[in-house]
Structure formats: structure tokens, C-alpha cells
GROMACS .gro file of C-alpha atoms in nm:
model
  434
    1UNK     CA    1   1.095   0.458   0.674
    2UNK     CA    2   1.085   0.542   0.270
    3UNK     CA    3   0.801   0.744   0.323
    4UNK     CA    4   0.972   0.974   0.590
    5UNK     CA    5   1.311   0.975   0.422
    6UNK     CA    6   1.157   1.061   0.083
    7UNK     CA    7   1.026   1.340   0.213
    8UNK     CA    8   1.291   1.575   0.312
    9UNK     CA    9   1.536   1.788   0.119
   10UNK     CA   10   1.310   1.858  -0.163
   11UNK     CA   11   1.182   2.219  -0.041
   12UNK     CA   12   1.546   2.346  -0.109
   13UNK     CA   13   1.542   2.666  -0.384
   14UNK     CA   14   1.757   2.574  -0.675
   15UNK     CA   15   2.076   2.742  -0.726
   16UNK     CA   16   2.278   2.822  -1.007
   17UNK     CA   17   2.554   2.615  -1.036
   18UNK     CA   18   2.832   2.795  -0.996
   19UNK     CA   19   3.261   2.798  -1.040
   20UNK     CA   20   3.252   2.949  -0.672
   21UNK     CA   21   3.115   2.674  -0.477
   22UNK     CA   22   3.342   2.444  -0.574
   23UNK     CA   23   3.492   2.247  -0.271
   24UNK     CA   24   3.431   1.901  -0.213
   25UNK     CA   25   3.472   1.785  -0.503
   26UNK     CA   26   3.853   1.916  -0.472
   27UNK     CA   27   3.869   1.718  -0.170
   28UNK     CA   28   3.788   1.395  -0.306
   29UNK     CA   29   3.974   1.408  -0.600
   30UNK     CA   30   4.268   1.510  -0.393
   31UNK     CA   31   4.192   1.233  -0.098
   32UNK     CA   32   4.114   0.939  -0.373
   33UNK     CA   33   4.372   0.991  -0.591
   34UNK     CA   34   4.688   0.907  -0.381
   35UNK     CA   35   5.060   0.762  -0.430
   36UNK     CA   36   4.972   0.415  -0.531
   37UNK     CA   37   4.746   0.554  -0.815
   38UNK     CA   38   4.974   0.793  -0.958
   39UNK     CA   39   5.229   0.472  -0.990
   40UNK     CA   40   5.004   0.231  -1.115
   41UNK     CA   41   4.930   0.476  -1.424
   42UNK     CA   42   5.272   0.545  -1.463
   43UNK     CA   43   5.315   0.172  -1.487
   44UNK     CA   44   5.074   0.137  -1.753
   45UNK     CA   45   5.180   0.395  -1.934
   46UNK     CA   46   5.570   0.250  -1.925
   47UNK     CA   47   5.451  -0.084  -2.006
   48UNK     CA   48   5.152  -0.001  -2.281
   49UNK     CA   49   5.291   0.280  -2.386
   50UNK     CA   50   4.934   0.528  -2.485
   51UNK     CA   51   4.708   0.220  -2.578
   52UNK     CA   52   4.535   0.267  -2.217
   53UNK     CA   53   4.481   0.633  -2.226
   54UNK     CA   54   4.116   0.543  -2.292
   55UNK     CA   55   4.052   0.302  -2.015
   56UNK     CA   56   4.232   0.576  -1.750
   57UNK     CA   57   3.946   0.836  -1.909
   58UNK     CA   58   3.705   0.556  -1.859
   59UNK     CA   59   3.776   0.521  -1.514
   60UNK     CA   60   3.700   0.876  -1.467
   61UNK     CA   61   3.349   0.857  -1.605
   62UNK     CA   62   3.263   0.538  -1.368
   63UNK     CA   63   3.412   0.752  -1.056
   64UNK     CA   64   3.176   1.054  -1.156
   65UNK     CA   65   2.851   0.821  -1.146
   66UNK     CA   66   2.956   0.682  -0.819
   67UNK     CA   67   3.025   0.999  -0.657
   68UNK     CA   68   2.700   1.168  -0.808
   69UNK     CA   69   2.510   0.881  -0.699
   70UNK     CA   70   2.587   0.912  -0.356
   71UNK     CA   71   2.580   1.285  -0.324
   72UNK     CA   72   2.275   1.241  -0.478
   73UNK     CA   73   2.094   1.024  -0.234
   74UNK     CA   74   2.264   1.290   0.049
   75UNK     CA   75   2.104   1.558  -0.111
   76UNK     CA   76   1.754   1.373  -0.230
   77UNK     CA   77   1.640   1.264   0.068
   78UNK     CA   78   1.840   1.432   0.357
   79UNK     CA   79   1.941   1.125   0.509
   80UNK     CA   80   2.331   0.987   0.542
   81UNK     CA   81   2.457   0.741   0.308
   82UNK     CA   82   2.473   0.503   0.636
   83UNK     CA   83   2.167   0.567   0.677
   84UNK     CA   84   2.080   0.371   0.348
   85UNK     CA   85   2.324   0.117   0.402
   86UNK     CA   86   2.141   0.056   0.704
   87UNK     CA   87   1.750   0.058   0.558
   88UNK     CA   88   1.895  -0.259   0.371
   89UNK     CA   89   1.945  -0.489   0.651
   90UNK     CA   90   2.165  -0.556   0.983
   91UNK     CA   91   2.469  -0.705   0.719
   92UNK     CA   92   2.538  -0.412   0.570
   93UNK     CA   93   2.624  -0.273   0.965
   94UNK     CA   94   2.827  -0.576   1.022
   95UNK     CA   95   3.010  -0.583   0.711
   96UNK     CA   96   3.075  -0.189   0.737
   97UNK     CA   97   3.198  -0.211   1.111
   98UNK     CA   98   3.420  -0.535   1.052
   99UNK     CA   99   3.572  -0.306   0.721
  100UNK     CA  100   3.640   0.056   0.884
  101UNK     CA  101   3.815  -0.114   1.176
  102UNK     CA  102   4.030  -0.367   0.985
  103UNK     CA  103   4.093  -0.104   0.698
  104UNK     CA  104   4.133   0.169   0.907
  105UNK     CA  105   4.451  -0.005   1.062
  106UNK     CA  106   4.619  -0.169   0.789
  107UNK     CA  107   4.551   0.170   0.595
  108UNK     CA  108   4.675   0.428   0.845
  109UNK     CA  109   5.041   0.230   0.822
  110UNK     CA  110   5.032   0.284   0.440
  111UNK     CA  111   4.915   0.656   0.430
  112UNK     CA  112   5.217   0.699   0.661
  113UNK     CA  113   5.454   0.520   0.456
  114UNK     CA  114   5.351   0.675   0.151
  115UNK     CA  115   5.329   1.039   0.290
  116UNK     CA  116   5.703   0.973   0.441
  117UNK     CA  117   5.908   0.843   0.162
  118UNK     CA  118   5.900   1.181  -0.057
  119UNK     CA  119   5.995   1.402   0.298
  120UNK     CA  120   6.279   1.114   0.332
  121UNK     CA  121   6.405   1.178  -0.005
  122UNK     CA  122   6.383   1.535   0.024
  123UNK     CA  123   6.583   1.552   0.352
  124UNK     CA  124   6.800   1.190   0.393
  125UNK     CA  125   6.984   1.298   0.692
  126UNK     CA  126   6.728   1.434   0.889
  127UNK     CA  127   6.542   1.085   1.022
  128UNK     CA  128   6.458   0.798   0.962
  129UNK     CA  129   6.171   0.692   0.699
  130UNK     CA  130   5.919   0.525   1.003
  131UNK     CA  131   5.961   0.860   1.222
  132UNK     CA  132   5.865   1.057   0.910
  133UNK     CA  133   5.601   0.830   0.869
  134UNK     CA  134   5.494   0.887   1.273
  135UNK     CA  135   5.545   1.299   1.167
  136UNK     CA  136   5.272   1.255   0.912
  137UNK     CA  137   5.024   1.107   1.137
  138UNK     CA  138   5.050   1.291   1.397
  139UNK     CA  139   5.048   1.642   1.178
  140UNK     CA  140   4.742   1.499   1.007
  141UNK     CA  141   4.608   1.377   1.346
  142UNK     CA  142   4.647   1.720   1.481
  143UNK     CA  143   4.514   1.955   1.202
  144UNK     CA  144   4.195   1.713   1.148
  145UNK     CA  145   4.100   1.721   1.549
  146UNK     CA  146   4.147   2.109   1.565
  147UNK     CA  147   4.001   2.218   1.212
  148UNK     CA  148   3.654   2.209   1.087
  149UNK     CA  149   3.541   2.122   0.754
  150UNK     CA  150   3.588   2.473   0.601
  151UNK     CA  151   3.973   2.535   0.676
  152UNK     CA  152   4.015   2.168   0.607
  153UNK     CA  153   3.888   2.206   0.217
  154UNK     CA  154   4.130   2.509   0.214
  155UNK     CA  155   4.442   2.306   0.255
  156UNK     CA  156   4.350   2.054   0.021
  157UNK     CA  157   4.246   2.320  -0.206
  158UNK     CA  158   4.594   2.422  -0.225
  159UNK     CA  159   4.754   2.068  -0.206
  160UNK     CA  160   4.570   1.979  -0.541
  161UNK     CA  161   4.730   2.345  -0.668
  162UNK     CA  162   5.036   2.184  -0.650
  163UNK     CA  163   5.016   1.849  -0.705
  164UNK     CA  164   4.799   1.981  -1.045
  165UNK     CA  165   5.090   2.230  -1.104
  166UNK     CA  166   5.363   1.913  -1.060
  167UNK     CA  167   5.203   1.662  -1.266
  168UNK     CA  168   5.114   1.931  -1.547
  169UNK     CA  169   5.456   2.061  -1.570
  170UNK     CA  170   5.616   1.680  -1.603
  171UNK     CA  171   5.357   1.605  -1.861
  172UNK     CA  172   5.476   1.893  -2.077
  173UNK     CA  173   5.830   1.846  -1.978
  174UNK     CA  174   5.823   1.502  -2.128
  175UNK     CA  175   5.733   1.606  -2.469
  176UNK     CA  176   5.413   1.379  -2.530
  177UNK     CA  177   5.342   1.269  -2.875
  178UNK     CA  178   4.993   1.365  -2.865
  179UNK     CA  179   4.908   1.185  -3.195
  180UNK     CA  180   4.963   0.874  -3.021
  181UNK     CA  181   4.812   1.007  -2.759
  182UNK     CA  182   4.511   1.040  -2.993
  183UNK     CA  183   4.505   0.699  -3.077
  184UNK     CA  184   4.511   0.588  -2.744
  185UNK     CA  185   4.147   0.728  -2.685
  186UNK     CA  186   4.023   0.443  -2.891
  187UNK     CA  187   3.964   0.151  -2.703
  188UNK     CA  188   4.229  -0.137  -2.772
  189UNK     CA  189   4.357  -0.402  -2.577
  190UNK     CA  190   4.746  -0.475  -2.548
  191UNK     CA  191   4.857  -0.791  -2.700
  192UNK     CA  192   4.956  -0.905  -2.369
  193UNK     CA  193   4.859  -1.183  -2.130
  194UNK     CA  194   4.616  -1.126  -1.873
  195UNK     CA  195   4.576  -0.761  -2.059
  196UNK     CA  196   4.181  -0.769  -2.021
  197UNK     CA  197   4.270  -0.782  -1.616
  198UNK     CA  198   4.507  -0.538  -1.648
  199UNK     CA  199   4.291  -0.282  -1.835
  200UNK     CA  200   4.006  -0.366  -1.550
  201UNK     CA  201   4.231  -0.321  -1.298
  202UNK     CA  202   4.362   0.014  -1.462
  203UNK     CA  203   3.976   0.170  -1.493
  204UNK     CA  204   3.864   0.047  -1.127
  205UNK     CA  205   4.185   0.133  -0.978
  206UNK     CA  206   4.221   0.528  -1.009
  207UNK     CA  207   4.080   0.694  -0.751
  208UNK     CA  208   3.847   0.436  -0.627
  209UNK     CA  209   3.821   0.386  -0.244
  210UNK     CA  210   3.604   0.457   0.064
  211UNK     CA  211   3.666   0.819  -0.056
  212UNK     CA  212   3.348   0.829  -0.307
  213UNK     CA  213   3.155   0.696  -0.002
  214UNK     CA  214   3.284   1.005   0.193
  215UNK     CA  215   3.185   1.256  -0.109
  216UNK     CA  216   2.818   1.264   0.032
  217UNK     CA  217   2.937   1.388   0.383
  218UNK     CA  218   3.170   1.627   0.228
  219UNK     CA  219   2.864   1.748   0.017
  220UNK     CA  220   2.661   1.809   0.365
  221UNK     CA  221   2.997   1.956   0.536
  222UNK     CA  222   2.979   2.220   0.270
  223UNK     CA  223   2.637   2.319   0.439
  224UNK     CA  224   2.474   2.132   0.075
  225UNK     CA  225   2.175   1.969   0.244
  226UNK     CA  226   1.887   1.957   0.020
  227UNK     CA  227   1.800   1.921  -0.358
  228UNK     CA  228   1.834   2.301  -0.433
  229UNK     CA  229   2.226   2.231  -0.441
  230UNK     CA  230   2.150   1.908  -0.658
  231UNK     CA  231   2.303   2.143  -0.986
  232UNK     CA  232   2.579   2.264  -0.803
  233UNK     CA  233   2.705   1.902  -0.639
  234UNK     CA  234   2.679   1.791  -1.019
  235UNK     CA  235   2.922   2.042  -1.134
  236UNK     CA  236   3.172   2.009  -0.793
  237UNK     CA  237   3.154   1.620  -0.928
  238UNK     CA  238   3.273   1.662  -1.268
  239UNK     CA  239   3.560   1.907  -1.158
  240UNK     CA  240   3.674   1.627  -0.930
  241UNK     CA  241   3.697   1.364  -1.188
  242UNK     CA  242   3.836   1.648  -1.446
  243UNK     CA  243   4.083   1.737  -1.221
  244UNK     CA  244   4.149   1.332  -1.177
  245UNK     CA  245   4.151   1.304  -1.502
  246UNK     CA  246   4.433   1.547  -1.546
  247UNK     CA  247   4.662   1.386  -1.332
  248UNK     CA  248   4.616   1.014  -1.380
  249UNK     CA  249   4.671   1.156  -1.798
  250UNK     CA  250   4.943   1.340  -1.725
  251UNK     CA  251   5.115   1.044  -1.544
  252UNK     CA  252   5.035   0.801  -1.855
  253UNK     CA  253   5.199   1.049  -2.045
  254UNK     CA  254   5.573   1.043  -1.828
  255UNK     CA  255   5.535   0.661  -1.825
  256UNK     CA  256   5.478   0.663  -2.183
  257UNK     CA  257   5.740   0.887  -2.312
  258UNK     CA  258   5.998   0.910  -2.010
  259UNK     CA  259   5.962   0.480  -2.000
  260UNK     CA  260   5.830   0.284  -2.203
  261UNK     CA  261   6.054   0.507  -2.495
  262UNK     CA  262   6.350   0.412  -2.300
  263UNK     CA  263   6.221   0.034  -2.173
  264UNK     CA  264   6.299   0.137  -1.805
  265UNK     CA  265   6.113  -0.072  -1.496
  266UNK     CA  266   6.050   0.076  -1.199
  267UNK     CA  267   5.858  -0.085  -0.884
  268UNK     CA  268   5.469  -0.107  -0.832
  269UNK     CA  269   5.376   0.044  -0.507
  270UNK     CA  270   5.480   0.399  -0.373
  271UNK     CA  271   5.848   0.374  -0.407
  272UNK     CA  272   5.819   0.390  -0.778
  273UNK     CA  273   5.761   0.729  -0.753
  274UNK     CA  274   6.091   0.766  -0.583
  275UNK     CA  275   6.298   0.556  -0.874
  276UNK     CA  276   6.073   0.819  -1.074
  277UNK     CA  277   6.279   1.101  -0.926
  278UNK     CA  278   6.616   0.970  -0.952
  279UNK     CA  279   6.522   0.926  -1.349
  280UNK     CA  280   6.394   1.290  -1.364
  281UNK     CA  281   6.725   1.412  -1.169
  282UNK     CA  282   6.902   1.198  -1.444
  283UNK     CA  283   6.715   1.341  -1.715
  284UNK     CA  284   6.618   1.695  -1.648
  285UNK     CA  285   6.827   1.776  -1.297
  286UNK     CA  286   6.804   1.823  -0.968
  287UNK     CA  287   6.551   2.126  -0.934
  288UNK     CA  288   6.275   1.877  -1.171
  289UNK     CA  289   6.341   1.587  -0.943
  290UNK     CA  290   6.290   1.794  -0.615
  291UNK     CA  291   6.002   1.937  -0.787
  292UNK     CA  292   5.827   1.612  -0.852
  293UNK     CA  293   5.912   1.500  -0.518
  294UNK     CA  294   5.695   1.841  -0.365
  295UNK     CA  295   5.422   1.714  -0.581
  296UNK     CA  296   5.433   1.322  -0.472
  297UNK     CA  297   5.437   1.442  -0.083
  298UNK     CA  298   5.128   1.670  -0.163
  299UNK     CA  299   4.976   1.378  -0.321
  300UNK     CA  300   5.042   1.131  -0.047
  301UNK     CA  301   4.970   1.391   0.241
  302UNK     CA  302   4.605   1.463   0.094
  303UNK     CA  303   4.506   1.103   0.110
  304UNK     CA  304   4.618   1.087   0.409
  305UNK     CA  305   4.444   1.381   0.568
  306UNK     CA  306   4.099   1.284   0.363
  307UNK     CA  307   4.101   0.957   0.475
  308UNK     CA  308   4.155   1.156   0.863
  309UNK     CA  309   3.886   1.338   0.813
  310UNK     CA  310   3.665   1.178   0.544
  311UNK     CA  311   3.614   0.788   0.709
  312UNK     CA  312   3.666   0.955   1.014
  313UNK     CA  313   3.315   1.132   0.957
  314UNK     CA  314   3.148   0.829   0.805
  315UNK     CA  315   3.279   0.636   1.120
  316UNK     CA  316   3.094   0.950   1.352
  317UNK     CA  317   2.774   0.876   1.130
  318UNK     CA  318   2.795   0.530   1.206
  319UNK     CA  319   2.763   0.543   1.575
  320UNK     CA  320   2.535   0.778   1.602
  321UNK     CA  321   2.271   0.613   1.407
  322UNK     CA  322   2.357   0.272   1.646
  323UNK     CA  323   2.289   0.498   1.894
  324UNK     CA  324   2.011   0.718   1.852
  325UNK     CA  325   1.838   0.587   1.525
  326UNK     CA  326   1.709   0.744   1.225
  327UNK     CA  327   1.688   1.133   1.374
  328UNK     CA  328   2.065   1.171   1.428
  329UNK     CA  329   2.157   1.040   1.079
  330UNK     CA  330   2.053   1.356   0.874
  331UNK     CA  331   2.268   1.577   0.641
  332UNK     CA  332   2.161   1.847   0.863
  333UNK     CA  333   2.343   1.732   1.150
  334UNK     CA  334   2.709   1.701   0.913
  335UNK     CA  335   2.624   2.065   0.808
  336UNK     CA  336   2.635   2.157   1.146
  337UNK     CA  337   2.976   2.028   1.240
  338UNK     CA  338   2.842   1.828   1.515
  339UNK     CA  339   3.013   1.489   1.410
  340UNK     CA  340   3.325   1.693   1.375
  341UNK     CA  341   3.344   1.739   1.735
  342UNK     CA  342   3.194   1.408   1.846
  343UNK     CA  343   3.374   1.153   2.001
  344UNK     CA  344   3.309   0.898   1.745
  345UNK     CA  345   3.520   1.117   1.503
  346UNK     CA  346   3.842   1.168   1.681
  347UNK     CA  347   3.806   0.815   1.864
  348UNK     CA  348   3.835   0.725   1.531
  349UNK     CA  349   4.080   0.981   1.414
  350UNK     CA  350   4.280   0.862   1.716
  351UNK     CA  351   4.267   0.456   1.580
  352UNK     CA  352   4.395   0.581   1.230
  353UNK     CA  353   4.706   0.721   1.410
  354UNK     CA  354   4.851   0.532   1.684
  355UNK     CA  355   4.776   0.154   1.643
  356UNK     CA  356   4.881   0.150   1.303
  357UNK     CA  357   5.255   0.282   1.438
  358UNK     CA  358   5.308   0.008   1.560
  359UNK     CA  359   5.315  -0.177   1.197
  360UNK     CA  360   5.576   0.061   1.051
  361UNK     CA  361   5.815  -0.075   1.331
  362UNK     CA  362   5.704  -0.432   1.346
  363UNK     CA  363   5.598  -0.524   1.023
  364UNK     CA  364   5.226  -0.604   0.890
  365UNK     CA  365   5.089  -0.967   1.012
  366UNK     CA  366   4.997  -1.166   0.704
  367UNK     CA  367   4.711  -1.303   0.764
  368UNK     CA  368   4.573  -0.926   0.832
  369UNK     CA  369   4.720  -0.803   0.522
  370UNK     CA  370   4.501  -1.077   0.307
  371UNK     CA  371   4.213  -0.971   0.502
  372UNK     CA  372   4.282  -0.625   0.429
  373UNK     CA  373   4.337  -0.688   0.059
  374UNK     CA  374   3.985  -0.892   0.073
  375UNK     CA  375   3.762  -0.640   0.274
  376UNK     CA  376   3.923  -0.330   0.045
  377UNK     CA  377   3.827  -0.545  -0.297
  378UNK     CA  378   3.503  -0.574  -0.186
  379UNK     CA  379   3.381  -0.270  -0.045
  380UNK     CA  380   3.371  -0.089  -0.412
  381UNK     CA  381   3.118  -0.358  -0.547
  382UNK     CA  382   2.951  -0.295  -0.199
  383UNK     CA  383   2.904   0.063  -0.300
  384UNK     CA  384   2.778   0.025  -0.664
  385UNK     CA  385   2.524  -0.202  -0.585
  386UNK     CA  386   2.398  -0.093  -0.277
  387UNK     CA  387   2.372   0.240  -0.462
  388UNK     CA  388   2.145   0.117  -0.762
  389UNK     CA  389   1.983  -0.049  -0.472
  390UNK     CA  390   1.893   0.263  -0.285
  391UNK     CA  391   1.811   0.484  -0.612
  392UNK     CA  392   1.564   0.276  -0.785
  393UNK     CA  393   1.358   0.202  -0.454
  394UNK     CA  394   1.069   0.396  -0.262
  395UNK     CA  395   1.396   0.524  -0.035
  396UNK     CA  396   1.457   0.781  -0.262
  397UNK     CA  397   1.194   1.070  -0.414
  398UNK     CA  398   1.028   0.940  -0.763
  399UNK     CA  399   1.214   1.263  -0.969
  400UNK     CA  400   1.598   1.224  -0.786
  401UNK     CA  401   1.635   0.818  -0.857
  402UNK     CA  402   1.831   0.650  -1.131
  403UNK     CA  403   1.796   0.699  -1.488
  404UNK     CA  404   1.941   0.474  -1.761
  405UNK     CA  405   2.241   0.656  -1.809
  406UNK     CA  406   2.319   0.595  -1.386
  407UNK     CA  407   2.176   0.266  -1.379
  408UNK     CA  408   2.431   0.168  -1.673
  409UNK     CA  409   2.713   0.360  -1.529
  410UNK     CA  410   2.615   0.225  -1.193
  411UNK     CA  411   2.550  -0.136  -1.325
  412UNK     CA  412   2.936  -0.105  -1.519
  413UNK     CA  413   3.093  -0.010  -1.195
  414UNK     CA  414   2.938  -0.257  -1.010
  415UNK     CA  415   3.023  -0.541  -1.242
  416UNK     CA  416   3.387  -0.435  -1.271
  417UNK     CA  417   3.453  -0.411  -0.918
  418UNK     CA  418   3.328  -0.730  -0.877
  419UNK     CA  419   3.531  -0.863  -1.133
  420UNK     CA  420   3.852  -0.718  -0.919
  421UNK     CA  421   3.744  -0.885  -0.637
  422UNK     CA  422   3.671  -1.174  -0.728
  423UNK     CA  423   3.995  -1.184  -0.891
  424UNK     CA  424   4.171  -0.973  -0.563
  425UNK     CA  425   4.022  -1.258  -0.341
  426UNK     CA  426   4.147  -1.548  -0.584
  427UNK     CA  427   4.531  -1.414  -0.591
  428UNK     CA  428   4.546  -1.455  -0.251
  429UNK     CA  429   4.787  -1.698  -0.092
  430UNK     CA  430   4.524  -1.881   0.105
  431UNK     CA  431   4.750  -2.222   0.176
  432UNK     CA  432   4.911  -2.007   0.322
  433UNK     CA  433   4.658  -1.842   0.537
  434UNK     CA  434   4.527  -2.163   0.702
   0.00000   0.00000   0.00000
């Protein structure tokens, strides 16, 4: 199989990388960066202050050689990413169809939640927060099922306009002290316990999920299906993690200055953002606070509709190379929208939605959400190694795999992910499990 797989994609005329082929590289940054990120740098920035500026940029530059690294073996060797996976052995099939079913149902109850509590604060007598949440869904359920890839990047194209125009206009609004902010590009560890975890948690946490998986089948979506768009899938990358890098900065900066000045707490987990807006309406008025609260639904509701689309693909992928084998998993076949109108893809698009409704009313079962928190921890380890796996073998053409530079980026990533998990899958209450 390395023979035949190294083989295609490599007869592809270069082309010139350019500003106007930019697309799915918007779409990941958009789909990985969601509610729970944004809070978790505000956080750091209320409780450090600028001293973690540097790991936030860091976690930029390990996101970029993650996402390159898999568009790159899309693009290489024209074969899917599961398609890799599943040259490795039968586990990595087992462990990826126990994960997107599990994940995919503890998830879909969180993207709601998320996407629902900015709507409920914009309009409090309208409904309640778990029928905004079903609203979500279903909206997302509905414009994934009767949209293809190219109207789809569209949408998120303008949901990162805003949600880049929102966090932007706070940053400035806040009045950063940008000599600290300076010093806070030198890398130095608050004098706080467990601040080593902290910081790891801080550079593996922003914008790291299934997402950078995904970026490969967004790269063939885009019609990119051989190694002549290899320049232009290198630029689309580092405008994703730019643009990341824009908005998990320009949240450090509002935790800095609009929190940690004042030594005000809010909660981990989306509905920090919302104690966020009552402080802006405090501060600034009503119009900022609305303002902010536009820009935390666009941020939620782009998650939300990547992960719709996005795993939903990946899930289409997966089937069809149980099914068929080796010829149906091929960039070629993404290109042509075919797993967009598969079953696989909206059987899948159909799990994301309904099951997980029936959390929001009931409640999540704890012994799922531990296995939840377990199988997320470890599928980002999963995809660094696997990666350096796949790019330094006979799988992928001599001239597309690793160099130092990815192996070390690659090799980084990998060990701090598996440093989270480890630590993800020790913090969990397991007395209680059993």
C-alpha cells in the first residue's frame, strides 16, 4: 500500500500561493477556536495578568505544524487522513469509532449550550436557554445537510469577520499596556502552584480539537487535491493560526487589563463570557456589552457548524473506507462532494443533533462525561504521533515527509498533549466511577 499511495498527487502544477484562495483555513480557525477557548484565555490573562502572552503565541505555532502536517499528507499522497490512520493497524479504527460516537454526543450538548447562552442573553424573554440550545442544532443541522462545502466556507467566512471585528474592538477598547504586553513575549512562568500545568494547559488548549484532523478534508473540499496546491495550503495554514492568534491575544489582553487590573473572577466554562458582558455593560454600556455578546454567539455558532460539517465528513470517510477499501478513501472523492451527500455524513450530522437533546433536558450521565473528558484528552496525542508516524515512513513521497523543523514541532505537540492527558485522565474522579 506505500507504494500505491506514494504515488499519487505529485503530477499537480504548482501554483502561486495566493491571498485569494484562502478558505479553509478560515474555517478551522473559526470551528477550533470556540467559547470555552476564548474563556480560558481570558482566565489566564485575569489571573497572570501578560506573563502568558508567549505561551498563547506558542500554542499557535504547535496548531500550524499540526494542521500543515495533515494537509500535507492530504495533499502528498492523495489519500484521506483515515486512510493513514488505518495503514497503521485495526486500533487506530477501533479507537477512532469508539471516539466520534462517544464525543460526538457528549459534544453536540455543549456546542448547543454554548451557541445558546449569548442568543439567551441577547433576548431573555423570548425562551428558554435549552430551546435556544435545540434552535442552534437544528439551524446548524439544516444549513450543513442542504449546503455544500463552498456556501458553507462563505458563512464562516463572515462569522470570523465578526467575531475578528468583536474581539479587535474590545482589545483596543481596553487600553492594553503594550509594554507589558512586550514583556509577556518572553517566556516566564507565574510564581504560582501547579503554574507549569497551567501554562501546558494554556498552549495545548487553544484551538486544539478534532478540528485540525478535519483541516485535511477541508483542504480536498476546496477542490486542493494534489501537491501543486502544497504552497497555497501552507499559506491558508498560517492565516488560520494568525487569525487565532489574534483573537486568543486579544482576549489575554481584556483579561489582563479589564481583570486582573481590577482582581475580578469570573467562571471557567462558557458562562464566563456572559459575567464578561455584564462587566463590559458596567464599564463601557450597553451597546459594548451587546456587541461582545454578537461576537461570543458567532464564536460559539462556528464551532458548532464546523464540528456539523467538519467530523461529520471525517465520519463519511470513515465508512466508506470500511466499506469499499482503499479506492473510495481519496481526496478526489471529498473534492467531488460525494461524502457531502452520503449517508454516512448526515447519519452522522443527524447523531450530532438529536440524541444529544436529550442531555440539555436531562442532564449529562457521569460516568459518560469522564469518558468523554478521557477519549477528548487523548485524541490530540493520537494525532501528533500518528502524524510523525505517517510522515517519516514509505506512506508518504521521499520530498513531502517531515523535516526537523516538523518533526520537532510535531514531537513538542505530541509530548504536550500527552502530558494533558495523562494529567486529564489522572483528575478524574475514578472512586467514583466504579
Amino acid at each position: 500500500m506505500a507504494d500505491a499511495t506514494g504515488t499519487l498527487g505529485n503530477t499537480g502544477t504548482p501554483r502561486k500561493s495566493s491571498w485569494r484562495y484562502i478558505g479553509p483555513g478560515i474555517v478551522v480557525a473559526a470551528t477550533g477556536v470556540g467559547a470555552g477557548d476564548l474563556v480560558a484565555t481570558l482566565i489566564a490573562g485575569a489571573n497572570f495578568g501578560y506573563t502568558l502572552l508567549w505561551a498563547a503565541v506558542l500554542g499557535c505555532l504547535v496548531k500550524i505544524s499540526l494542521a500543515e502536517a495533515a494537509g500535507r499528507w492530504h495533499l502528498s499522497t492523495g489519500r484521506t487522513l483515515f486512510d493513514g490512520w488505518a495503514s497503521l493497524g485495526r486500533w487506530t479504527t477501533w479507537f477512532f469509532a469508539f471516539y466520534v460516537v462517544v464525543w460526538g454526543f457528549v459534544y453536540g450538548a455543549a456546542a448547543m449550550s454554548s451557541s445558546a447562552l449569548p442568543l439567551q442573553a441577547l433576548f431573555p424573554d423570548v425562551m428558554d436557554l435549552k430551546w435556544w440550545g435545540v434552535a442552534c442544532a437544528v439551524v446548524g443541522l439544516v444549513f450543513v445537510w442542504f449546503n455544500k462545502y463552498a456556501v458553507f466556507e462563505k458563512v464562516m467566512t463572515v462569522l470570523v469577520g465578526v467575531m475578528f471585528v468583536v474581539t479587535v474592538y474590545l482589545a483596543v477598547r481596553v487600553t492594553p499596556n503594550l509594554g507589558d504586553a512586550f514583556a509577556g513575549l518572553l517566556p516566564v512562568l507565574p510564581d504560582e502552584k501547579d503554574s507549569i500545568l497551567n501554562t501546558l494547559g494554556l498552549i495545548g488548549g487553544v484551538g486544539g480539537t478534532i478540528t485540525l484532523a478535519a483541516y485535511g478534508y477541508w483542504v480536498n473540499a476546496k477542490g486542493w487535491t494534489d501537491t501543486g496546491w502544497m504552497k497555497v495550503m501552507r499559506l491558508d495554514n498560517r492565516v488560520a493560526y494568525l487569525t487565532t492568534g489574534v483573537f486568543v491575544v486579544a482576549m489575554l489582553f481584556v483579561g489582563a487589563e479589564l481583570l486582573h487590573s481590577a482582581g475580578i473572577a469570573i467562571a471557567s466554562g462558557d458562562k464566563g463570557l456572559v459575567q464578561l458582558s455584564d462587566i463590559l455593560e458596567d464599564r463601557y454600556g450597553t451597546a459594548t456589552a451587546k456587541f461582545f455578546l454578537i461576537g461570543f454567539f458567532a464564536t460559539s455558532f462556528t464551532s458548532l457548524i464546523g464540528v456539523w460539517h467538519g467530523v461529520s465528513l471525517m465520519f463519511a470517510d470513515f465508512v466508506a473506507r470500511l466499506r469499499a477499501g482503499t479506492a473510495e478513501a481519496t481526496g478526489e472523492k471529498i473534492a467531488a462532494g460525494e461524502r457531502e451527500r452520503s449517508w454516512p455524513f448526515r447519519l452522522y450530522l443527524l447523531w450530532l443533533t438529536f440524541p444529544p437533546i436529550v442531555l440539555l433536558f436531562q442532564g449529562q450521565p457521569f460516568r459518560l462525561v469522564i469518558i468523554y473528558g478521557v477519549l477528548g484528552a487523548a485524541f490530540m496525542p493520537f494525532l501528533a504521533l500518528t502524524l510523525v508516524w505517517l510522515l517519516n515512513s514509505s506512506r508518504t513521497p521521499a520530498e513531502w515527509r517531515n523535516g526537523w523543523l516538523s518533526n520537532g514541532m510535531l514531537g513538542i505537540a505530541g509530548l504536550l498533549f500527552l502530558v494533558l492527558c495523562v494529567k486529564q485522565i489522572w483528575d478524574q474522579p475514578w472512586s467514583e466511577f466504579f
